[in-house]
Amino acid sequence: MNYYLGVDIGTSSVKSLLMDAEGHVAGTSQVGYDIIKSRPEYAEQDMEQLWEAARKTIADVVRRYPEEAAQIRGISYSGQMHGLVMTDENGSLIRNAIIWADQRSQAEIHKIYDIVGEDAYRSVALNSLSTGFLIASLMWVKEHEPENYEKIRYIMLPKDYIRFRMCGEYGTDMSDASSGAIFDTKRRRWAWELIDSLGIDRQIFPKCHESCEVVGTVSRACAEATGLKCGIRVACGGGDTLMQAVGNGIISPGVLSANIGTACQISGGFNEPLYDEEYRTNTFCHVKKDLWMLMGAHLSGGVAMKWLMNQILYMDTFDEMTALASKAPAGSEGLLFLPYLSGERTPYNDPDAKGIYFGMTLRHGREHMIRSTMEGIVFGLRTSIEIFKGLGIEYSKIIASGGGARGQLFLEMQADIFDCDIYTNVGNEQAGIGAAITAAVACGEYADYEEACARLVRMKDTVVTPNRENQKYYEEQFAVYRELYGHNKDLFHMKGSYGKGM
């Protein structure tokens, strides 16, 4: 039996997943790490630490499943998107990665638009620029760290560095490259004209591949560090949202994914580069040449729950939190949470947006705070669904993934707030499964993604359906939720100690 390894490089951990050619997961391994925040608006990670975490998870899987590991035929990757990794001519890291959650580059975004023109830029990238995107962070380095900028030989995204350490080949894939927002998304190539206008050397941009292209083989150094065999084929992989879609079988129109991870997203696959003309959503290349993804991105998902658990309520586990939240009624008795703890991307693209608990009274307790936080996360996803509907997008079902698929209360909230049946995958690690499926397609185990997903992706028999009584409360709450940002926007943008969170 052939086996395939999916390596998922996330924001909070690396997970490696070993799957056989029939879709059965033999085992997984996970190692966590943190975001480095030397200033409130900064978000960085040490890629050496991420590589060591990836190495440990792979070595652990190989050690625990030696017979299966001996039959690994291919490896591929899922990775946190948007972030900037820079290496010098020797392949050494120049500085910490600036990741998607970083908020330092607002001035650079304005500068890019001043040089290129906002409309001209958007018409090529099919996206608005956001802080934390590769190109905005690169321009920040060029302006503020010229000594580091001059050392650059290649730029890449986080998962690309892990792959480089495993096979020694530079490169990226269309999905991750397009998420860096210096990409001609329709034509699936770097936006060379924009790059030239910004005065950036073309040579620092690596070659782009489709996700299932084989780009190298496991090197001797990687084999010694992990226990893998030399020569195993290594496929390019893709961004985590795209790999989650593959793991859920979403490789054609008609189905949406609702992912609640550290951040959260609503996304779907389309046979053309569909985009919102107000650029409230993101349009990225998908995992194959005739497919694109439309995505609404929300910056506070599980991170808001973690914040509430660790810094406000001092509770021990998410299970304890959700058990307590279930004691509060739908709508949290009027308590609403605006989950903009890290700013927001969809629909406002505002890094200065802040979180709010609105409607709090003496009758509200911990159970209301937890439930309203969960509801606020799902309300945020609902705003993306409303944009999708406005574009005429039709869908038959929504598949929940990430942490939002693992608790019944979150699933019920999604069914009620989205007014749609919610499906879940038999497997819990959709991104890792998507990466393993990509490896299988790359190695010819399956002819294409369609065949692979039809054979390997399995949904649970249970479907969560909307509760009409709860829906009534949620519709009233959502109407208020949509007003909160507009009524507080000016306050969010006040500077000084409040604006900087000092």
C-alpha positions as MATLAB code, in Angstrom:
seq = 'MNYYLGVDIGTSSVKSLLMDAEGHVAGTSQVGYDIIKSRPEYAEQDMEQLWEAARKTIADVVRRYPEEAAQIRGISYSGQMHGLVMTDENGSLIRNAIIWADQRSQAEIHKIYDIVGEDAYRSVALNSLSTGFLIASLMWVKEHEPENYEKIRYIMLPKDYIRFRMCGEYGTDMSDASSGAIFDTKRRRWAWELIDSLGIDRQIFPKCHESCEVVGTVSRACAEATGLKCGIRVACGGGDTLMQAVGNGIISPGVLSANIGTACQISGGFNEPLYDEEYRTNTFCHVKKDLWMLMGAHLSGGVAMKWLMNQILYMDTFDEMTALASKAPAGSEGLLFLPYLSGERTPYNDPDAKGIYFGMTLRHGREHMIRSTMEGIVFGLRTSIEIFKGLGIEYSKIIASGGGARGQLFLEMQADIFDCDIYTNVGNEQAGIGAAITAAVACGEYADYEEACARLVRMKDTVVTPNRENQKYYEEQFAVYRELYGHNKDLFHMKGSYGKGM';
ca = [
       0.000    0.000    0.000;
       1.325    3.446   -0.916;
       1.309    6.173    1.724;
       1.353    9.967    1.448;
       2.502   12.584    3.947;
       0.704   15.910    4.382;
       2.558   18.592    6.341;
       0.344   21.455    7.564;
       2.320   24.551    8.601;
      -0.172   26.570   10.613;
      -0.010   29.758   12.657;
       0.054   27.990   16.013;
       1.469   24.549   15.154;
       2.767   22.124   12.550;
       0.787   18.936   12.036;
       2.056   16.023    9.957;
      -0.458   13.440    8.737;
       0.253   10.027    7.225;
      -2.502    8.686    4.949;
      -2.722    5.613    2.772;
      -3.870    5.587   -0.835;
      -7.410    4.672    0.223;
      -7.795    7.696    2.501;
      -7.231    6.056    5.873;
      -5.135    8.149    8.258;
      -2.466    6.014    9.908;
      -1.364    8.704   12.335;
      -0.620   12.337   13.020;
       1.835   14.384   15.037;
       1.695   18.011   16.173;
       4.139   20.534   17.672;
       3.052   24.041   18.692;
       4.682   27.464   18.804;
       3.713   31.097   19.313;
       3.570   34.355   17.394;
       6.375   36.798   18.245;
       4.904   40.228   19.071;
       7.718   42.629   19.983;
       5.262   45.472   19.391;
       1.444   45.370   19.467;
       1.133   45.758   15.694;
       3.865   43.205   14.869;
       3.345   39.494   14.181;
       6.417   37.448   13.341;
       7.634   33.866   13.539;
      11.082   32.299   13.595;
      11.143   29.981   10.583;
      13.940   27.934   12.143;
      11.551   27.176   14.989;
       8.844   26.221   12.483;
      11.273   23.989   10.595;
      12.298   22.286   13.829;
       8.612   21.763   14.687;
       7.994   20.280   11.219;
      11.090   18.071   11.509;
       9.947   16.761   14.895;
       6.434   15.915   13.690;
       7.751   14.087   10.628;
      10.343   12.197   12.664;
       7.658   11.280   15.213;
       5.345    9.872   12.533;
       8.212    7.910   10.970;
       9.224    6.517   14.379;
       5.709    5.488   15.409;
       4.671    4.052   12.030;
       7.877    2.607   10.555;
       6.251    0.086    8.185;
       3.865    2.670    6.769;
       6.567    5.360    6.587;
       8.756    2.992    4.569;
       6.027    3.071    1.898;
       5.675    6.867    1.654;
       5.600    7.719   -2.030;
       4.999   11.480   -1.908;
       4.855   14.530    0.362;
       2.987   17.798    0.032;
       2.117   20.822    2.145;
      -0.558   23.110    3.487;
       0.566   26.456    4.834;
      -0.542   29.642    6.536;
      -0.975   32.185    3.753;
       0.223   35.729    2.900;
       3.383   35.875    5.036;
       6.872   36.962    3.942;
       9.980   34.771    4.298;
      13.317   36.052    2.960;
      16.525   34.103    2.323;
      19.972   35.210    1.160;
      22.159   33.779   -1.599;
      23.225   30.934    0.694;
      19.641   29.962    1.482;
      19.942   31.331    5.020;
      17.094   33.201    6.664;
      17.591   36.968    6.784;
      15.087   37.764    9.549;
      11.927   36.421   11.162;
       8.969   35.843    8.875;
       6.389   38.650    8.873;
       3.118   36.710    8.948;
      -0.491   37.361    7.948;
      -1.518   38.831   11.329;
       1.042   41.665   11.124;
      -0.367   45.216   11.004;
       2.705   47.429   10.560;
       2.495   48.149    6.818;
      -0.416   50.583    6.432;
       1.868   53.373    5.189;
       3.434   51.034    2.634;
       0.002   50.115    1.278;
      -0.742   53.800    0.696;
       2.642   54.176   -0.994;
       1.985   51.222   -3.323;
      -1.357   52.707   -4.321;
       0.257   56.119   -4.852;
       2.809   54.587   -7.231;
       0.593   52.190   -9.162;
      -2.931   53.495   -8.646;
      -5.430   51.658   -6.479;
      -7.790   50.704   -9.297;
      -4.950   49.592  -11.560;
      -3.501   47.463   -8.798;
      -6.776   45.804   -7.915;
      -7.617   45.059  -11.531;
      -4.522   42.858  -11.787;
      -4.348   41.311   -8.309;
      -8.170   41.047   -7.960;
      -7.601   41.888   -4.298;
      -7.228   44.921   -2.106;
      -3.958   45.163   -0.259;
      -3.997   44.302    3.428;
      -1.405   44.492    6.171;
       0.292   41.136    6.550;
       0.282   40.453    2.806;
       3.686   39.560    1.365;
       4.072   42.620   -0.862;
       3.082   45.114    1.846;
       5.546   43.512    4.272;
       8.278   43.451    1.617;
       7.842   47.172    0.969;
       8.047   47.764    4.729;
      11.367   45.902    4.864;
      12.606   47.910    1.871;
      11.740   51.165    3.654;
      12.689   50.363    7.243;
      15.335   47.615    7.006;
      17.315   48.408    3.837;
      20.279   46.375    5.067;
      18.058   43.270    5.180;
      16.365   44.111    1.885;
      19.728   44.230    0.112;
      20.529   40.677    1.256;
      17.436   39.124   -0.380;
      17.995   36.411   -2.957;
      14.545   34.823   -2.747;
      11.249   35.653   -1.116;
       8.710   32.948   -0.386;
       5.801   32.037    1.862;
       6.088   30.048    5.111;
       5.341   26.578    3.772;
       7.769   27.161    0.896;
      10.652   27.475    3.326;
       9.771   24.169    4.972;
       9.638   22.524    1.561;
      12.995   24.120    0.660;
      14.536   22.588    3.789;
      13.228   19.183    2.733;
      14.182   19.116   -0.929;
      16.562   22.057   -1.474;
      14.478   23.590   -4.279;
      13.124   27.137   -4.297;
       9.595   27.821   -5.520;
       6.001   28.525   -4.584;
       2.555   27.622   -5.858;
      -0.171   29.644   -7.545;
      -2.508   29.714   -4.539;
       0.064   30.984   -2.057;
       1.688   33.343   -4.563;
      -1.655   34.942   -5.403;
      -2.293   35.443   -1.671;
       0.811   37.633   -1.539;
      -1.116   40.153   -3.691;
       1.628   40.938   -6.203;
       0.220   38.398   -8.632;
      -1.698   38.490  -11.901;
      -4.474   36.273  -10.626;
      -6.313   35.861  -13.930;
      -3.185   34.855  -15.838;
      -1.647   32.859  -12.957;
       1.772   34.516  -12.965;
       3.685   37.128  -10.998;
       2.432   40.662  -11.756;
       5.679   41.672  -13.431;
       4.469   45.111  -14.543;
       3.472   45.999  -10.971;
       6.733   44.601   -9.653;
       8.684   46.770  -12.083;
       6.654   49.858  -11.139;
       7.531   49.327   -7.468;
      11.230   49.078   -8.255;
      11.608   45.488   -7.068;
      14.106   43.114   -8.669;
      12.267   40.387  -10.600;
      14.965   37.871   -9.710;
      13.864   37.556   -6.072;
      10.533   35.990   -7.053;
      10.786   32.183   -7.325;
       9.171   30.045   -9.990;
       5.441   29.357   -9.553;
       3.957   25.885   -9.892;
       0.519   24.356   -9.652;
      -0.048   22.713   -6.281;
       0.236   19.124   -7.492;
       3.472   19.572   -9.450;
       6.456   17.578   -8.214;
       9.210   20.106   -7.519;
      11.924   17.955   -5.935;
      12.755   14.934   -3.827;
      13.671   14.423   -0.182;
      17.309   15.396    0.248;
      19.939   13.412    2.122;
      20.081   16.089    4.830;
      16.296   15.932    5.303;
      16.389   12.138    5.375;
      18.992   12.189    8.121;
      17.017   14.753   10.114;
      13.603   13.081    9.821;
      14.068    9.382    9.095;
      12.370    9.692    5.708;
      13.884    7.860    2.755;
      15.932    9.853    0.263;
      14.290   10.449   -3.089;
      10.625   10.592   -1.999;
       8.816   12.928   -4.375;
       7.912   16.352   -3.007;
       4.917   18.262   -4.427;
       4.526   22.020   -4.184;
       1.389   22.139   -2.003;
      -0.772   25.188   -1.367;
      -2.264   27.679    1.040;
      -4.137   26.229    4.007;
      -7.570   27.485    2.960;
      -7.109   25.832   -0.434;
      -5.869   22.579    1.085;
      -8.800   22.537    3.508;
     -11.060   22.854    0.478;
      -9.379   19.846   -1.138;
      -9.669   17.901    2.125;
     -13.399   18.636    2.052;
     -13.728   17.783   -1.649;
     -14.521   21.374   -2.673;
     -12.927   21.486   -6.108;
     -15.919   22.709   -8.123;
     -18.738   25.273   -7.670;
     -21.830   24.644   -5.565;
     -20.392   23.999   -2.092;
     -18.949   26.471    0.415;
     -16.494   25.911    3.250;
     -16.834   27.610    6.641;
     -13.512   27.283    8.412;
     -12.944   28.416   11.983;
      -9.272   28.155   12.874;
      -7.008   30.785   14.405;
      -8.665   33.079   11.882;
     -11.724   32.028    9.878;
     -12.942   32.043    6.295;
     -15.892   31.446    4.013;
     -14.715   30.163    0.642;
     -15.717   28.344   -2.515;
     -14.169   27.117   -5.753;
     -15.094   28.585   -9.147;
     -14.157   27.926  -12.763;
     -13.391   31.581  -13.391;
     -11.599   34.285  -11.380;
     -14.756   35.611   -9.736;
     -14.280   38.734   -7.600;
     -16.237   41.350   -5.679;
     -16.064   44.704   -7.472;
     -15.841   46.438   -4.085;
     -12.876   44.165   -3.216;
     -14.273   43.222    0.174;
     -13.322   39.583   -0.452;
     -10.198   37.881   -1.786;
      -9.777   36.029   -5.068;
      -6.894   33.567   -5.238;
      -5.760   30.857   -7.618;
      -6.939   27.414   -6.567;
      -5.012   24.145   -6.753;
      -5.336   23.587  -10.505;
      -5.124   25.777  -13.569;
      -8.851   26.037  -14.311;
      -9.999   26.799  -10.757;
     -10.023   29.883   -8.510;
     -11.138   30.549   -4.954;
     -13.334   33.380   -3.682;
     -12.848   33.914    0.033;
     -14.104   36.129    2.804;
     -11.357   36.353    5.435;
     -11.958   37.177    9.091;
      -8.975   37.694   11.370;
     -10.448   36.585   14.714;
     -11.691   33.039   14.998;
     -10.231   30.614   17.492;
      -7.792   33.316   18.585;
     -10.729   35.209   20.113;
     -11.785   32.123   22.056;
      -8.211   31.577   23.219;
      -7.969   35.214   24.321;
     -11.214   34.947   26.264;
     -10.150   31.682   27.890;
      -6.597   32.686   28.855;
      -6.734   36.419   29.450;
     -10.269   37.185   30.602;
     -12.002   34.159   32.132;
      -8.938   32.073   33.127;
     -10.574   28.806   32.168;
      -8.761   25.573   31.373;
     -10.191   24.143   28.138;
     -12.378   25.002   25.168;
     -14.638   22.083   26.080;
     -15.231   23.662   29.490;
     -16.049   26.957   27.789;
     -18.526   25.520   25.301;
     -20.240   23.448   27.995;
     -20.825   26.650   29.953;
     -21.889   28.564   26.820;
     -24.589   25.982   26.121;
     -26.370   27.136   29.285;
     -27.050   30.562   27.724;
     -29.890   30.882   25.198;
     -29.451   31.648   21.491;
     -28.726   35.349   21.136;
     -26.991   35.462   24.548;
     -29.888   37.528   25.956;
     -28.929   40.534   23.870;
     -25.147   40.428   24.360;
     -23.272   40.888   21.063;
     -19.572   40.473   20.344;
     -17.781   42.266   17.495;
     -14.731   40.010   17.001;
     -12.255   42.532   15.608;
      -9.478   41.870   18.124;
      -6.846   41.885   15.373;
      -8.535   44.373   13.069;
     -10.660   42.954   10.261;
     -10.263   42.075    6.587;
     -13.768   41.246    5.290;
     -15.820   43.289    4.712;
     -13.999   46.438    5.940;
     -10.258   45.749    5.465;
      -9.502   47.859    8.532;
      -6.492   46.963   10.718;
      -7.626   49.598   13.260;
     -10.998   47.957   13.934;
     -11.479   46.837   17.537;
     -13.476   44.262   19.462;
     -16.674   45.184   21.313;
     -19.047   43.510   23.756;
     -22.301   45.375   23.150;
     -25.451   45.225   25.221;
     -23.867   43.972   28.444;
     -25.972   44.209   31.603;
     -25.819   42.954   35.179;
     -27.689   39.794   34.215;
     -24.917   38.636   31.871;
     -22.356   36.122   33.134;
     -19.508   34.037   31.802;
     -21.840   31.786   29.855;
     -23.192   34.780   27.930;
     -19.708   36.120   27.199;
     -18.557   32.788   25.801;
     -21.685   32.185   23.752;
     -21.743   35.737   22.371;
     -18.059   35.384   21.392;
     -18.865   32.231   19.453;
     -21.910   33.873   17.892;
     -19.883   36.951   16.946;
     -17.338   34.779   15.108;
     -20.140   33.129   13.124;
     -21.874   36.476   12.469;
     -18.591   37.624   10.943;
     -18.658   34.661    8.556;
     -22.291   35.477    7.742;
     -21.202   38.890    6.399;
     -19.088   37.084    3.798;
     -21.994   34.834    2.858;
     -24.117   37.927    2.246;
     -21.442   39.255   -0.144;
     -21.390   35.899   -1.945;
     -25.168   36.012   -2.328;
     -24.902   39.544   -3.713;
     -22.592   38.191   -6.432;
     -25.244   35.672   -7.441;
     -23.361   32.692   -6.028;
     -25.552   29.674   -5.411;
     -24.622   26.774   -3.150;
     -26.332   23.609   -1.973;
     -24.527   23.051    1.307;
     -21.838   24.379    3.631;
     -19.076   22.188    5.028;
     -17.721   23.210    8.429;
     -14.040   22.668    9.115;
     -11.365   23.540   11.664;
     -12.304   24.042   15.295;
     -15.792   25.104   14.227;
     -16.482   21.549   13.068;
     -15.522   19.847   16.315;
     -18.182   21.069   18.727;
     -21.922   20.605   18.408;
     -22.684   24.117   19.656;
     -20.552   25.784   16.973;
     -22.184   23.586   14.320;
     -25.670   24.481   15.526;
     -24.811   28.190   15.507;
     -23.581   27.950   11.923;
     -26.736   26.156   10.775;
     -28.957   28.723   12.506;
     -27.025   31.866   11.541;
     -26.294   30.775    7.949;
     -29.783   29.263    7.477;
     -28.231   26.264    5.786;
     -27.569   22.590    6.451;
     -24.066   22.069    7.839;
     -21.988   19.044    6.861;
     -18.761   17.809    8.426;
     -15.902   15.608    7.306;
     -15.192   12.202    8.805;
     -11.593   13.374    9.294;
     -10.607   16.223   11.618;
      -7.518   17.477    9.776;
      -8.828   18.665    6.446;
      -5.775   20.754    5.574;
      -3.414   17.851    6.205;
      -5.703   15.486    4.303;
      -5.817   17.982    1.425;
      -2.022   18.093    1.377;
      -1.812   14.287    1.378;
      -4.377   14.113   -1.460;
      -2.249   16.612   -3.384;
       0.778   14.368   -2.929;
      -1.231   11.391   -4.208;
      -2.338   13.291   -7.317;
       1.220   14.546   -7.893;
       2.568   10.993   -7.792;
      -0.055    9.634  -10.197;
      -1.956    7.580   -7.631;
      -5.026    9.358   -8.987;
      -5.487   10.957  -12.387;
      -6.675   14.291  -10.983;
      -8.211   16.004   -7.977;
     -11.715   15.022   -9.059;
     -10.940   11.314   -8.948;
      -8.946   11.601   -5.735;
     -11.584   13.587   -3.835;
     -14.387   11.298   -5.033;
     -12.478    8.319   -3.644;
     -10.931    9.759   -0.500;
     -13.188   12.465    0.957;
     -15.925   11.181    3.240;
     -18.680   13.188    4.943;
     -20.372   12.177    8.187;
     -23.920   10.860    7.920;
     -25.200   13.381   10.462;
     -26.231   16.795    9.127;
     -26.957   19.771   11.386;
     -30.097   21.612   10.290;
     -31.340   25.089   11.254;
     -33.497   25.612   14.320;
     -36.224   28.022   13.218;
     -36.817   29.369   16.729;
     -33.146   30.235   17.161;
     -33.035   31.799   13.713;
     -35.542   34.423   14.793;
     -33.208   35.660   17.524;
     -30.162   35.492   15.298;
     -31.717   37.532   12.515;
     -32.502   40.282   15.013;
     -28.980   40.093   16.423;
     -27.334   40.083   12.993;
     -29.144   43.286   12.048;
     -27.593   44.976   15.084;
     -24.198   43.331   14.490;
     -23.993   44.871   11.016;
     -24.440   48.349   12.470;
     -21.742   48.147   15.139;
     -18.714   48.808   12.952;
     -20.175   51.828   11.174;
     -21.261   53.488   14.406;
     -17.833   52.991   15.997;
     -15.447   53.386   13.059;
     -14.373   56.917   13.955;
     -13.660   55.851   17.532;
     -11.571   52.926   16.304;
      -9.378   55.320   14.365;
      -8.621   57.595   17.301;
      -4.872   57.553   17.890;
      -2.860   57.938   21.058;
      -2.767   55.359   23.805;
      -6.180   53.874   22.891;
      -5.347   53.478   19.204;
      -2.041   51.717   19.933;
      -3.343   49.558   22.749;
      -0.500   50.656   25.046;
];
